[in-house]
CSV table of C-alpha atoms in Angstrom, one decimal:
chain,number,residue,atom,x,y,z
A,1,MET,CA,-16.2,-45.3,10.9
A,2,THR,CA,-18.7,-42.8,12.2
A,3,THR,CA,-19.3,-39.2,11.0
A,4,LEU,CA,-21.2,-36.6,13.0
A,5,MET,CA,-21.9,-33.2,11.5
A,6,ILE,CA,-22.3,-30.0,13.5
A,7,GLN,CA,-24.4,-27.4,11.7
A,8,GLY,CA,-25.4,-23.9,12.9
A,9,THR,CA,-28.5,-21.7,12.7
A,10,THR,CA,-26.3,-18.8,11.6
A,11,SER,CA,-22.8,-17.9,10.7
A,12,ASP,CA,-20.7,-17.5,13.9
A,13,ALA,CA,-23.1,-19.6,15.9
A,14,GLY,CA,-20.1,-21.5,17.3
A,15,LYS,CA,-19.8,-24.4,15.0
A,16,THR,CA,-16.0,-24.1,14.8
A,17,THR,CA,-15.5,-24.1,18.6
A,18,VAL,CA,-18.0,-26.9,19.1
A,19,VAL,CA,-16.2,-29.1,16.6
A,20,ALA,CA,-12.8,-28.2,18.1
A,21,ALA,CA,-14.2,-29.0,21.5
A,22,LEU,CA,-15.6,-32.4,20.4
A,23,CYS,CA,-12.4,-33.3,18.6
A,24,ARG,CA,-10.3,-32.5,21.7
A,25,TRP,CA,-12.8,-34.3,24.0
A,26,LEU,CA,-12.6,-37.4,21.9
A,27,ALA,CA,-8.8,-37.3,21.4
A,28,ARG,CA,-8.3,-37.1,25.1
A,29,GLN,CA,-10.1,-40.3,25.4
A,30,GLY,CA,-7.9,-42.0,22.9
A,31,VAL,CA,-10.4,-42.0,20.1
A,32,SER,CA,-9.0,-41.8,16.5
A,33,VAL,CA,-10.8,-38.7,15.3
A,34,ALA,CA,-10.3,-36.1,12.6
A,35,PRO,CA,-12.1,-32.8,11.6
A,36,PHE,CA,-13.8,-32.3,8.2
A,37,LYS,CA,-15.2,-29.2,6.7
A,38,PRO,CA,-16.6,-29.9,3.2
A,39,GLN,CA,-16.6,-26.2,2.1
A,40,ASN,CA,-15.2,-23.2,3.8
A,41,MET,CA,-15.1,-19.5,2.7
A,42,ALA,CA,-12.4,-17.7,4.6
A,43,LEU,CA,-9.2,-15.7,4.1
A,44,ASN,CA,-7.6,-17.3,7.1
A,45,SER,CA,-5.8,-20.4,5.9
A,46,ALA,CA,-3.0,-22.8,6.9
A,47,VAL,CA,-0.4,-24.8,5.0
A,48,THR,CA,-0.9,-28.6,5.3
A,49,ILE,CA,1.5,-31.5,5.8
A,50,ASP,CA,0.9,-32.6,2.2
A,51,GLY,CA,1.7,-29.1,0.8
A,52,GLY,CA,-1.8,-27.9,0.4
A,53,GLU,CA,-4.0,-25.1,1.9
A,54,ILE,CA,-7.0,-25.4,4.2
A,55,GLY,CA,-9.0,-23.0,6.4
A,56,ARG,CA,-7.3,-21.9,9.5
A,57,SER,CA,-10.1,-23.0,11.8
A,58,THR,CA,-10.0,-26.6,10.4
A,59,ALA,CA,-6.2,-26.6,11.1
A,60,LEU,CA,-7.0,-25.6,14.7
A,61,GLN,CA,-9.4,-28.6,14.9
A,62,ALA,CA,-6.7,-30.9,13.6
A,63,LEU,CA,-4.5,-29.6,16.4
A,64,ALA,CA,-7.3,-30.5,18.8
A,65,CYS,CA,-7.1,-34.1,17.4
A,66,GLY,CA,-3.3,-34.2,17.8
A,67,LEU,CA,-2.9,-34.3,14.0
A,68,GLU,CA,-1.0,-32.3,11.4
A,69,PRO,CA,-3.5,-30.4,9.1
A,70,HIS,CA,-4.2,-32.3,5.8
A,71,SER,CA,-5.8,-31.0,2.6
A,72,ASP,CA,-8.5,-33.8,2.9
A,73,MET,CA,-9.8,-32.0,6.0
A,74,ASN,CA,-11.2,-29.1,4.0
A,75,PRO,CA,-11.5,-30.1,0.4
A,76,VAL,CA,-13.1,-26.9,-0.8
A,77,LEU,CA,-11.8,-23.5,0.3
A,78,LEU,CA,-13.1,-20.4,-1.2
A,79,LYS,CA,-10.9,-17.3,-0.8
A,80,PRO,CA,-13.0,-14.1,-1.7
A,81,GLN,CA,-11.2,-11.7,-4.0
A,82,SER,CA,-14.2,-9.4,-4.6
A,83,ASP,CA,-17.8,-9.3,-3.5
A,84,CYS,CA,-18.8,-11.7,-6.3
A,85,GLY,CA,-15.6,-13.7,-7.0
A,86,ALA,CA,-13.3,-16.0,-5.2
A,87,GLN,CA,-10.2,-18.2,-5.7
A,88,VAL,CA,-11.3,-21.9,-5.5
A,89,ILE,CA,-8.9,-24.3,-3.7
A,90,LEU,CA,-9.7,-28.0,-4.3
A,91,ARG,CA,-8.1,-30.5,-2.0
A,92,GLY,CA,-5.4,-28.0,-1.1
A,93,GLN,CA,-4.5,-26.7,-4.6
A,94,VAL,CA,-5.6,-23.7,-6.6
A,95,HIS,CA,-8.3,-24.7,-9.1
A,96,GLY,CA,-8.9,-21.2,-10.4
A,97,ASN,CA,-10.9,-18.1,-9.9
A,98,MET,CA,-14.7,-18.1,-10.3
A,99,ASP,CA,-17.6,-15.7,-9.8
A,100,ALA,CA,-20.5,-16.7,-7.7
A,101,LEU,CA,-22.7,-17.9,-10.5
A,102,ASP,CA,-19.9,-20.0,-12.1
A,103,TYR,CA,-19.1,-21.6,-8.9
A,104,HIS,CA,-22.8,-22.4,-8.2
A,105,ALA,CA,-22.9,-24.3,-11.5
A,106,TYR,CA,-19.6,-26.0,-10.6
A,107,LYS,CA,-20.8,-27.4,-7.2
A,108,ALA,CA,-21.7,-30.8,-8.6
A,109,GLU,CA,-18.1,-31.3,-9.6
A,110,ALA,CA,-16.8,-29.9,-6.4
A,111,MET,CA,-19.0,-32.4,-4.5
A,112,GLU,CA,-16.9,-35.2,-6.1
A,113,ALA,CA,-13.8,-33.7,-4.4
A,114,VAL,CA,-15.7,-33.4,-1.1
A,115,MET,CA,-16.8,-37.0,-1.1
A,116,ALA,CA,-13.4,-38.3,-2.2
A,117,ALA,CA,-11.7,-36.4,0.6
A,118,TRP,CA,-14.2,-37.6,3.2
A,119,ARG,CA,-13.8,-41.2,2.0
A,120,SER,CA,-10.0,-40.9,2.3
A,121,LEU,CA,-10.3,-39.6,5.9
A,122,SER,CA,-12.8,-42.3,6.8
A,123,GLU,CA,-10.3,-44.9,5.8
A,124,ARG,CA,-7.7,-43.4,8.3
A,125,TYR,CA,-9.8,-42.5,11.3
A,126,ASP,CA,-12.6,-44.0,13.4
A,127,VAL,CA,-14.6,-40.8,13.9
A,128,ILE,CA,-15.0,-37.8,11.7
A,129,ILE,CA,-16.5,-34.6,13.2
A,130,ALA,CA,-17.7,-32.5,10.3
A,131,GLU,CA,-18.5,-28.8,10.3
A,132,GLY,CA,-21.2,-27.1,8.3
A,133,ALA,CA,-21.0,-23.5,6.9
A,134,GLY,CA,-23.5,-20.7,7.4
A,135,SER,CA,-26.9,-22.2,7.9
A,136,PRO,CA,-28.6,-25.2,6.3
A,137,ALA,CA,-31.8,-23.0,6.0
A,138,GLU,CA,-30.4,-20.8,3.3
A,139,VAL,CA,-33.0,-21.9,0.8
A,140,ASN,CA,-31.5,-19.9,-2.1
A,141,LEU,CA,-28.4,-22.0,-1.8
A,142,ARG,CA,-30.0,-25.4,-1.4
A,143,ALA,CA,-29.5,-26.6,-5.0
A,144,ASN,CA,-26.3,-28.6,-5.2
A,145,ASP,CA,-25.5,-27.8,-1.6
A,146,ILE,CA,-22.2,-29.3,-0.5
A,147,ALA,CA,-21.6,-27.4,2.7
A,148,ASN,CA,-24.4,-28.5,5.0
A,149,MET,CA,-27.3,-31.0,4.4
A,150,GLY,CA,-26.1,-31.8,0.9
A,151,PHE,CA,-23.0,-33.4,2.4
A,152,ALA,CA,-24.9,-34.9,5.4
A,153,GLU,CA,-27.4,-36.6,3.0
A,154,ALA,CA,-24.6,-37.9,0.8
A,155,ALA,CA,-22.6,-39.2,3.7
A,156,ASP,CA,-25.8,-40.4,5.5
A,157,CYS,CA,-24.6,-38.9,8.8
A,158,PRO,CA,-26.4,-37.5,11.9
A,159,VAL,CA,-26.5,-33.8,12.5
A,160,LEU,CA,-26.5,-31.7,15.7
A,161,LEU,CA,-27.8,-28.1,15.3
A,162,VAL,CA,-26.0,-25.3,17.2
A,163,GLY,CA,-27.8,-22.1,18.2
A,164,ASP,CA,-26.2,-19.0,19.7
A,165,ILE,CA,-28.3,-17.8,22.6
A,166,ASP,CA,-26.1,-14.7,23.1
A,167,ARG,CA,-27.5,-13.3,19.9
A,168,GLY,CA,-31.0,-13.6,21.2
A,169,GLY,CA,-33.9,-15.5,19.7
A,170,VAL,CA,-32.3,-18.9,20.0
A,171,PHE,CA,-35.6,-20.8,20.1
A,172,ALA,CA,-36.7,-19.1,16.9
A,173,GLN,CA,-33.3,-19.9,15.3
A,174,LEU,CA,-33.6,-23.6,16.1
A,175,VAL,CA,-37.3,-24.1,15.4
A,176,GLY,CA,-37.2,-21.9,12.3
A,177,THR,CA,-34.1,-23.8,10.9
A,178,LEU,CA,-35.8,-27.1,11.5
A,179,ALA,CA,-38.9,-26.0,9.8
A,180,LEU,CA,-37.0,-24.8,6.6
A,181,ILE,CA,-35.2,-28.1,5.9
A,182,SER,CA,-36.7,-31.1,4.3
A,183,GLY,CA,-38.3,-34.1,6.0
A,184,SER,CA,-35.3,-36.4,5.6
A,185,GLU,CA,-33.0,-33.6,6.9
A,186,GLN,CA,-35.2,-33.1,9.9
A,187,LYS,CA,-35.0,-36.8,10.7
A,188,ARG,CA,-31.2,-36.8,10.6
A,189,THR,CA,-31.0,-33.8,12.9
A,190,LYS,CA,-30.7,-35.7,16.2
A,191,GLY,CA,-30.6,-32.8,18.6
A,192,PHE,CA,-29.7,-29.3,19.7
A,193,ILE,CA,-26.7,-27.6,21.4
A,194,ILE,CA,-27.3,-24.1,22.8
A,195,ASN,CA,-24.1,-22.1,22.8
A,196,ARG,CA,-22.8,-19.0,24.7
A,197,PHE,CA,-25.2,-19.0,27.6
A,198,ARG,CA,-24.9,-16.6,30.5
A,199,GLY,CA,-27.0,-16.6,33.6
A,200,ASP,CA,-29.0,-19.1,35.7
A,201,ILE,CA,-29.7,-22.3,33.9
A,202,GLY,CA,-32.9,-22.7,35.9
A,203,LEU,CA,-34.5,-19.8,34.1
A,204,LEU,CA,-33.7,-21.5,30.7
A,205,GLU,CA,-35.0,-24.9,31.5
A,206,PRO,CA,-38.7,-24.3,30.8
A,207,GLY,CA,-37.7,-23.2,27.3
A,208,LEU,CA,-35.6,-26.3,26.8
A,209,ASP,CA,-38.6,-28.5,27.8
A,210,TRP,CA,-40.8,-26.5,25.4
A,211,LEU,CA,-38.2,-26.9,22.6
A,212,THR,CA,-38.0,-30.7,23.0
A,213,GLU,CA,-41.8,-31.0,23.2
A,214,ARG,CA,-42.3,-28.8,20.1
A,215,THR,CA,-39.7,-30.5,17.9
A,216,GLY,CA,-39.3,-34.0,19.4
A,217,LYS,CA,-35.5,-33.4,19.5
A,218,PRO,CA,-33.5,-33.4,22.7
A,219,VAL,CA,-31.3,-30.5,23.9
A,220,ILE,CA,-27.9,-32.3,24.3
A,221,GLY,CA,-26.7,-29.5,26.5
A,222,VAL,CA,-26.0,-25.8,27.0
A,223,LEU,CA,-22.5,-24.5,26.7
A,224,PRO,CA,-21.6,-21.4,28.7
A,225,TYR,CA,-20.2,-18.1,27.3
A,226,LEU,CA,-16.4,-18.3,27.8
A,227,HIS,CA,-14.9,-15.0,28.6
A,228,GLY,CA,-11.4,-14.4,27.3
A,229,LEU,CA,-11.5,-17.2,24.8
A,230,ILE,CA,-9.0,-16.6,22.0
A,231,VAL,CA,-8.7,-19.3,19.3
A,232,ASP,CA,-8.1,-19.1,15.6
A,233,SER,CA,-11.3,-17.9,13.9
A,234,GLU,CA,-12.5,-18.4,10.3
A,235,ASP,CA,-13.1,-14.8,9.4
A,236,SER,CA,-14.3,-12.5,12.2
A,237,ILE,CA,-11.5,-10.3,13.6
A,238,GLY,CA,-11.4,-10.5,17.4
A,239,THR,CA,-11.4,-7.5,19.7
A,240,SER,CA,-8.1,-6.3,21.0
A,241,GLY,CA,-6.7,-7.8,24.1
A,242,THR,CA,-5.9,-6.0,27.4
A,243,SER,CA,-2.5,-4.7,28.3
A,244,ASP,CA,-0.4,-3.0,30.9
A,245,ALA,CA,-0.1,0.7,31.3
A,246,GLY,CA,2.7,2.2,29.2
A,247,ALA,CA,2.3,-0.6,26.6
A,248,LEU,CA,3.6,-0.5,23.1
A,249,ASN,CA,0.8,0.9,20.9
A,250,VAL,CA,0.4,-1.3,17.8
A,251,ILE,CA,-2.0,-0.4,15.0
A,252,VAL,CA,-3.3,-2.8,12.3
A,253,PRO,CA,-5.3,-1.2,9.5
A,254,VAL,CA,-8.1,-3.6,8.5
A,255,LEU,CA,-8.1,-3.9,4.7
A,256,PRO,CA,-11.2,-5.2,2.8
A,257,ARG,CA,-9.4,-8.5,1.8
A,258,ILE,CA,-7.3,-8.9,4.9
A,259,SER,CA,-6.0,-12.4,5.2
A,260,ASN,CA,-4.6,-14.5,8.1
A,261,HIS,CA,-5.4,-12.0,10.7
A,262,ASN,CA,-4.7,-14.7,13.3
A,263,ASP,CA,-1.1,-13.5,12.9
A,264,PHE,CA,-2.0,-10.9,15.5
A,265,ASP,CA,-3.6,-13.2,18.2
A,266,PRO,CA,-0.2,-13.4,20.0
A,267,LEU,CA,-0.1,-9.6,20.2
A,268,ARG,CA,-3.7,-9.5,21.6
A,269,LEU,CA,-2.5,-11.7,24.4
A,270,HIS,CA,0.8,-9.8,25.1
A,271,PRO,CA,0.5,-7.8,28.3
A,272,GLY,CA,3.0,-5.2,27.0
A,273,VAL,CA,1.0,-4.5,23.8
A,274,ASN,CA,-2.0,-2.3,23.2
A,275,LEU,CA,-3.3,-3.7,19.9
A,276,GLN,CA,-5.8,-1.7,17.9
A,277,PHE,CA,-7.5,-2.7,14.6
A,278,ILE,CA,-8.4,0.4,12.6
A,279,GLY,CA,-11.4,0.1,10.3
A,280,PRO,CA,-12.7,2.1,7.3
A,281,ASP,CA,-13.0,5.9,7.8
A,282,GLN,CA,-11.0,5.8,11.0
A,283,PRO,CA,-7.8,7.9,11.2
A,284,ILE,CA,-4.7,6.1,12.3
A,285,PRO,CA,-3.9,7.3,15.8
A,286,PRO,CA,-0.4,7.9,17.2
A,287,ALA,CA,1.4,4.6,17.6
A,288,ASP,CA,4.8,2.9,18.1
A,289,LEU,CA,4.3,0.3,15.4
A,290,ILE,CA,2.0,0.0,12.4
A,291,ILE,CA,1.6,-3.5,10.9
A,292,LEU,CA,0.3,-3.9,7.4
A,293,PRO,CA,-1.5,-7.3,7.3
A,294,GLY,CA,-1.7,-10.0,4.6
A,295,SER,CA,-4.1,-9.5,1.7
A,296,LYS,CA,-5.8,-11.8,-0.8
A,297,SER,CA,-6.1,-8.8,-3.3
A,298,THR,CA,-3.0,-6.8,-2.7
A,299,ARG,CA,-3.5,-4.2,-5.4
A,300,THR,CA,-7.2,-3.6,-4.5
A,301,ASP,CA,-6.3,-3.2,-0.8
A,302,LEU,CA,-3.5,-0.8,-1.8
A,303,ASP,CA,-6.0,1.3,-3.6
A,304,PHE,CA,-8.2,1.2,-0.5
A,305,LEU,CA,-5.3,2.1,1.8
A,306,HIS,CA,-4.6,5.2,-0.4
A,307,SER,CA,-8.3,6.2,-0.5
A,308,GLN,CA,-8.5,6.2,3.3
A,309,GLY,CA,-5.5,8.5,3.6
A,310,TRP,CA,-3.6,5.9,5.5
A,311,ALA,CA,-0.5,6.1,3.2
A,312,GLN,CA,0.0,9.8,4.3
A,313,ALA,CA,-0.6,8.8,8.0
A,314,ILE,CA,2.1,6.0,7.7
A,315,ARG,CA,4.6,8.5,6.2
A,316,LYS,CA,3.9,10.9,9.1
A,317,HIS,CA,4.3,8.1,11.6
A,318,LEU,CA,7.7,7.3,10.1
A,319,ARG,CA,8.7,11.0,10.3
A,320,TYR,CA,7.9,11.0,14.0
A,321,GLY,CA,10.2,7.9,14.5
A,322,GLY,CA,7.6,5.1,14.4
A,323,LYS,CA,8.2,1.7,13.0
A,324,VAL,CA,6.3,-0.1,10.2
A,325,PHE,CA,6.1,-3.8,9.6
A,326,GLY,CA,4.6,-5.7,6.7
A,327,ILE,CA,3.4,-9.2,6.4
A,328,CYS,CA,3.0,-11.0,3.0
A,329,GLY,CA,0.6,-8.7,1.1
A,330,GLY,CA,1.5,-5.9,3.5
A,331,PHE,CA,5.2,-6.5,2.8
A,332,GLN,CA,4.5,-6.2,-0.9
A,333,MET,CA,2.7,-2.9,-0.4
A,334,LEU,CA,5.8,-1.4,1.2
A,335,GLY,CA,7.6,-1.6,-2.2
A,336,LYS,CA,7.5,0.7,-5.2
A,337,GLN,CA,5.0,-1.3,-7.3
A,338,VAL,CA,2.9,-4.5,-7.3
A,339,ALA,CA,2.2,-5.9,-10.8
A,340,ASP,CA,-0.3,-8.6,-11.7
A,341,PRO,CA,0.2,-9.1,-15.4
A,342,SER,CA,-2.0,-12.2,-15.6
A,343,GLY,CA,-4.8,-11.0,-13.3
A,344,LEU,CA,-4.2,-13.7,-10.7
A,345,GLU,CA,-5.8,-11.6,-7.9
A,346,GLY,CA,-8.3,-9.7,-10.1
A,347,ASN,CA,-7.9,-7.4,-13.0
A,348,ALA,CA,-4.5,-7.5,-14.8
A,349,GLY,CA,-2.4,-4.4,-14.3
A,350,SER,CA,0.0,-2.8,-11.8
A,351,THR,CA,-0.5,-0.5,-8.8
A,352,GLU,CA,1.9,2.0,-7.2
A,353,GLY,CA,3.1,0.8,-3.8
A,354,LEU,CA,4.0,2.9,-0.8
A,355,GLY,CA,7.6,3.3,-2.0
A,356,LEU,CA,9.0,2.7,1.5
A,357,LEU,CA,11.3,-0.2,0.5
A,358,GLU,CA,13.5,-0.4,-2.7
A,359,MET,CA,11.7,-3.4,-4.3
A,360,THR,CA,8.9,-4.4,-6.7
A,361,THR,CA,6.6,-7.4,-6.7
A,362,SER,CA,5.1,-9.4,-9.5
A,363,MET,CA,2.3,-11.9,-9.1
A,364,VAL,CA,3.3,-15.2,-10.8
A,365,ALA,CA,1.4,-18.5,-11.2
A,366,GLY,CA,2.2,-21.2,-8.7
A,367,LYS,CA,1.4,-20.3,-5.2
A,368,GLN,CA,4.2,-20.7,-2.6
A,369,LEU,CA,2.9,-23.0,0.1
A,370,ARG,CA,5.4,-24.1,2.8
A,371,ASN,CA,6.0,-24.3,6.5
A,372,VAL,CA,9.3,-22.6,7.4
A,373,GLN,CA,11.7,-22.0,10.2
A,374,GLY,CA,14.7,-19.6,10.3
A,375,VAL,CA,16.5,-17.0,12.1
A,376,LEU,CA,15.8,-13.3,12.7
A,377,ASN,CA,18.5,-10.7,12.9
A,378,LEU,CA,17.2,-7.6,14.6
A,379,THR,CA,18.5,-4.7,16.6
A,380,ALA,CA,16.4,-3.4,19.5
A,381,THR,CA,16.0,0.3,20.2
A,382,ASP,CA,18.6,0.1,22.9
A,383,GLY,CA,21.1,-1.2,20.5
A,384,ALA,CA,20.9,-4.9,21.6
A,385,LYS,CA,21.3,-7.3,18.8
A,386,ALA,CA,19.1,-10.4,18.7
A,387,GLU,CA,19.5,-13.5,16.6
A,388,VAL,CA,16.5,-15.7,17.4
A,389,GLY,CA,14.6,-18.6,15.7
A,390,PHE,CA,11.2,-18.3,14.2
A,391,ARG,CA,8.6,-20.6,12.7
A,392,GLY,CA,5.7,-19.9,10.4
A,393,TYR,CA,4.4,-20.5,6.9
A,394,GLU,CA,4.4,-18.9,3.5
A,395,MET,CA,1.4,-18.6,1.3
A,396,HIS,CA,1.7,-16.2,-1.7
A,397,ASN,CA,2.0,-15.8,-5.4
A,398,GLY,CA,4.2,-12.7,-5.4
A,399,VAL,CA,7.9,-12.7,-6.2
A,400,SER,CA,9.7,-9.6,-4.9
A,401,GLU,CA,13.0,-8.1,-6.3
A,402,GLY,CA,15.2,-5.1,-5.4
A,403,ALA,CA,18.0,-3.7,-3.3
A,404,ALA,CA,15.9,-3.9,-0.1
A,405,LEU,CA,16.1,-7.7,-0.2
A,406,THR,CA,19.9,-7.5,0.3
A,407,ARG,CA,19.1,-6.2,3.8
A,408,PRO,CA,17.1,-9.2,5.0
A,409,LEU,CA,14.9,-9.4,8.1
A,410,GLY,CA,16.2,-13.0,8.6
A,411,ARG,CA,17.3,-16.2,6.8
A,412,ILE,CA,15.6,-19.4,6.0
A,413,ASN,CA,17.8,-22.4,5.2
A,414,GLY,CA,20.7,-20.1,4.4
A,415,SER,CA,18.6,-17.8,2.1
A,416,ASN,CA,17.6,-14.2,2.7
A,417,GLU,CA,14.0,-13.7,3.9
A,418,GLY,CA,12.2,-10.4,4.1
A,419,ALA,CA,13.7,-7.0,4.0
A,420,MET,CA,14.6,-3.9,6.1
A,421,SER,CA,15.1,-0.2,5.2
A,422,THR,CA,18.5,1.3,5.6
A,423,ASP,CA,17.4,3.3,8.6
A,424,GLY,CA,16.0,0.3,10.4
A,425,GLN,CA,12.5,1.8,10.7
A,426,ILE,CA,10.8,-0.4,8.2
A,427,ALA,CA,10.7,-4.2,7.9
A,428,GLY,CA,8.7,-6.9,6.1
A,429,THR,CA,8.4,-10.6,5.7
A,430,TYR,CA,6.5,-13.2,3.7
A,431,VAL,CA,6.1,-15.4,6.8
A,432,HIS,CA,2.7,-15.7,8.4
A,433,GLY,CA,2.7,-16.7,12.1
A,434,ILE,CA,6.0,-15.0,12.8
A,435,PHE,CA,4.7,-13.8,16.2
A,436,ASP,CA,3.7,-17.3,17.4
A,437,GLU,CA,7.2,-18.1,18.8
A,438,PRO,CA,7.7,-16.1,22.0
A,439,THR,CA,11.4,-15.3,21.3
A,440,ALA,CA,10.6,-14.1,17.8
A,441,CYS,CA,7.7,-12.0,19.0
A,442,ASP,CA,9.9,-10.5,21.7
A,443,ALA,CA,12.6,-9.6,19.3
A,444,ILE,CA,10.3,-7.9,16.8
A,445,LEU,CA,8.5,-5.9,19.6
A,446,ARG,CA,11.9,-4.8,21.1
A,447,TRP,CA,12.9,-3.6,17.6
A,448,ALA,CA,9.6,-1.7,17.6
A,449,GLY,CA,10.4,0.0,21.0
A,450,LEU,CA,9.1,-2.4,23.7
A,451,ASN,CA,11.5,-2.2,26.7
A,452,GLN,CA,10.7,-5.5,28.2
A,453,SER,CA,11.4,-9.1,27.0
A,454,GLY,CA,10.2,-12.5,28.1
A,455,ALA,CA,6.5,-11.5,28.2
A,456,ALA,CA,5.4,-13.0,24.9
A,457,VAL,CA,3.0,-15.9,25.0
A,458,ASP,CA,3.9,-19.3,23.6
A,459,TYR,CA,0.9,-19.3,21.2
A,460,GLN,CA,1.1,-23.0,20.5
A,461,GLN,CA,0.8,-23.8,24.2
A,462,HIS,CA,-2.0,-21.2,24.5
A,463,ARG,CA,-3.9,-22.9,21.7
A,464,MET,CA,-3.7,-26.2,23.4
A,465,ALA,CA,-4.8,-24.7,26.7
A,466,GLN,CA,-7.8,-23.1,25.1
A,467,LEU,CA,-8.7,-26.4,23.3
A,468,ASP,CA,-8.6,-28.2,26.6
A,469,ARG,CA,-10.8,-25.5,28.1
A,470,LEU,CA,-13.3,-26.2,25.4
A,471,ALA,CA,-13.2,-29.9,25.9
A,472,ASP,CA,-13.8,-29.4,29.5
A,473,GLN,CA,-17.1,-27.7,28.6
A,474,ILE,CA,-18.1,-30.8,26.7
A,475,GLU,CA,-17.4,-32.9,29.7
A,476,GLN,CA,-19.3,-30.6,32.1
A,477,HIS,CA,-22.3,-29.4,30.1
A,478,LEU,CA,-23.2,-31.9,27.4
A,479,ASP,CA,-24.8,-35.4,27.8
A,480,THR,CA,-21.6,-37.3,26.9
A,481,ALA,CA,-23.2,-40.7,27.4
A,482,TRP,CA,-25.7,-39.8,24.7
A,483,LEU,CA,-22.9,-38.5,22.4
A,484,ARG,CA,-20.9,-41.6,22.8
A,485,GLU,CA,-23.9,-43.7,21.9
A,486,LEU,CA,-24.5,-41.5,18.8
A,487,LEU,CA,-20.9,-42.0,17.8
A,488,ASN,CA,-21.1,-45.8,18.3
A,489,LEU,CA,-18.5,-45.6,21.0
A,490,SER,CA,-18.5,-47.9,24.1
A,491,PRO,CA,-19.8,-46.3,27.3
A,492,ILE,CA,-17.4,-45.1,29.9
A,493,ALA,CA,-17.8,-46.3,33.5
A,494,PHE,CA,-18.6,-43.3,35.9
A,495,THR,CA,-18.0,-43.0,39.6
A,496,PRO,CA,-20.7,-41.6,41.8
A,497,GLU,CA,-18.9,-38.2,42.1
A,498,ASP,CA,-18.5,-37.8,38.4
A,499,THR,CA,-20.0,-34.5,37.2
A,500,ARG,CA,-19.5,-34.7,33.5
A,501,HIS,CA,-23.2,-35.0,32.8
A,502,ASN,CA,-25.5,-32.1,33.4
A,503,GLU,CA,-28.6,-33.7,35.0
A,504,SER,CA,-30.9,-31.2,33.3
A,505,PHE,CA,-30.3,-32.9,29.9
A,506,ARG,CA,-30.3,-36.6,30.8
C-alpha cells in the first residue's frame, strides 16, 4: 500500500480537483485506489454505503475511483453551526457539537479515528490519495494537527504541494509554505504542482527553473485553467451557468449556513434555466421559481431570511403566481414552526416559519441518513401530469407533521414524501440531489413553468465526463512516469508519439 498526500498553499488552491484527477487517472489504469481526507470542514456532504456521512467532495473522488463512498474516506467531518461551533462527525456518525476551543483540545482523540480509518482503507486498496485541508503553514493550528502534515507524519507518506497561479503570487505561496513547515515536513514534500495556469507556458518556465533551484524540489507539472468545469465543491458556491433566451428564472437565496448547494449544479447546467444565487442585502428579483436550500441551522437561517426581507418578497412572488420549492431545511422553513427543544442545531427553542405549508417541524436526536429512490407526482403548468422516478439522499434531524404531508410531492417505498400546497404553488422535499435525474429535474421545472422537456442534464454522466476531463489533464501536463515511481507502480511502456509527458518537466 502507498499513500500520497496532496496539500495546498491555501484553501481552494485546487486540492480537491487534483485528488479527483489523480484518482480517476489511476482508476483508468486499473489501479486499486481510494480517496482519503482526514479532516474536512464543509456543509456539503453525502450519505455513504455504510450509512454514514462524509464530505461531498470526497464522495466525488470515490466516484472517480469507481467506488461507493465509505465513511472511512473522511473520518472527521466538521459541519459549522456558528462562527465558533460545529457538529463533529466521526467515521460517518454524529459525535456531538463542539466549539473551536473544545475541538482543538479533542484533536488527539480525533486522530485515533483518522488513523484507524486510514489503516482500514489501506487494507483494502493498493493506493490512497489523501487530501489536506486549508494550508499546512497555518502555524496557529499546528499543535495536534490532523488535517495536513500531522497526518502525513503519522502515516509517513510523501506530499505534493499545490499552488493556484490564478490567484497570483504562486511562487511566494510555494516558497513561503515550504519555509513555514518543519525540516522533516520539508523533506517529505517531494514536489510542486501549479494549478489553473492560463497563457504561454514558455513565459512561466524561467520561474519554474528558479523555483526548483531555490527549493531543490521539482515542479511535477502545470495544470491549465479549465473553463466551464462544474464538479461537486466542498464549500464555495459556483457561479450561475449560462442559459437560453426566455429561460425559466430560478432564484436561490444564499443562507449563512446553506448546506448541500451542489443540489443546484444540474440547474446551472440546464440550458433552459437562468439560475441566480442571491446573497445578503440583495433584493429578490422577479422570478418564476424560488428555491429555499438546505440549512445546517434552520432556525438561525430562518431568522436571517426574515431580517433580509426575503419572507415578504417570497409572499409577493406567490401573489404574482410564482412557484416556491424547499429542500430539507428549506422545506422545514415553509411550515408554521421549527422547534429544537434539545438544541441539536444551536440554542434550544422554536422559531416561526413562513407559514406557507400546514406543518410543523421538531428536531429530534438520531439523524436520518439514507439513499432513496421514489416517484414524483407533479402537474405541469399546461395541465400535463407526470409520474417520474427520482433518486437522492436524506440527511436531517427534523421530523415534520401536519395536513400538508397528506398532499405529498412523491412517494418512497410506498410512503408519502414531501408536501404540496392546496393551490399547487408550493412544494417541498427532504431529498437532496432531486435534480440529478434528468426526468425528475424536467418534471419539477415543468411544474414551475418551463415549457420544454428533455433538456435536463444527466448529472451522473456529467460528473464522470468532468472527472475524465480532469484525468486527461494529468496525462497531458504532469510527469506521470515520476508519479508512478513515487507511487511504487510499475512503469508504462510508451510509444514515440505518446504525449502524456510535458517535456518541460522531465
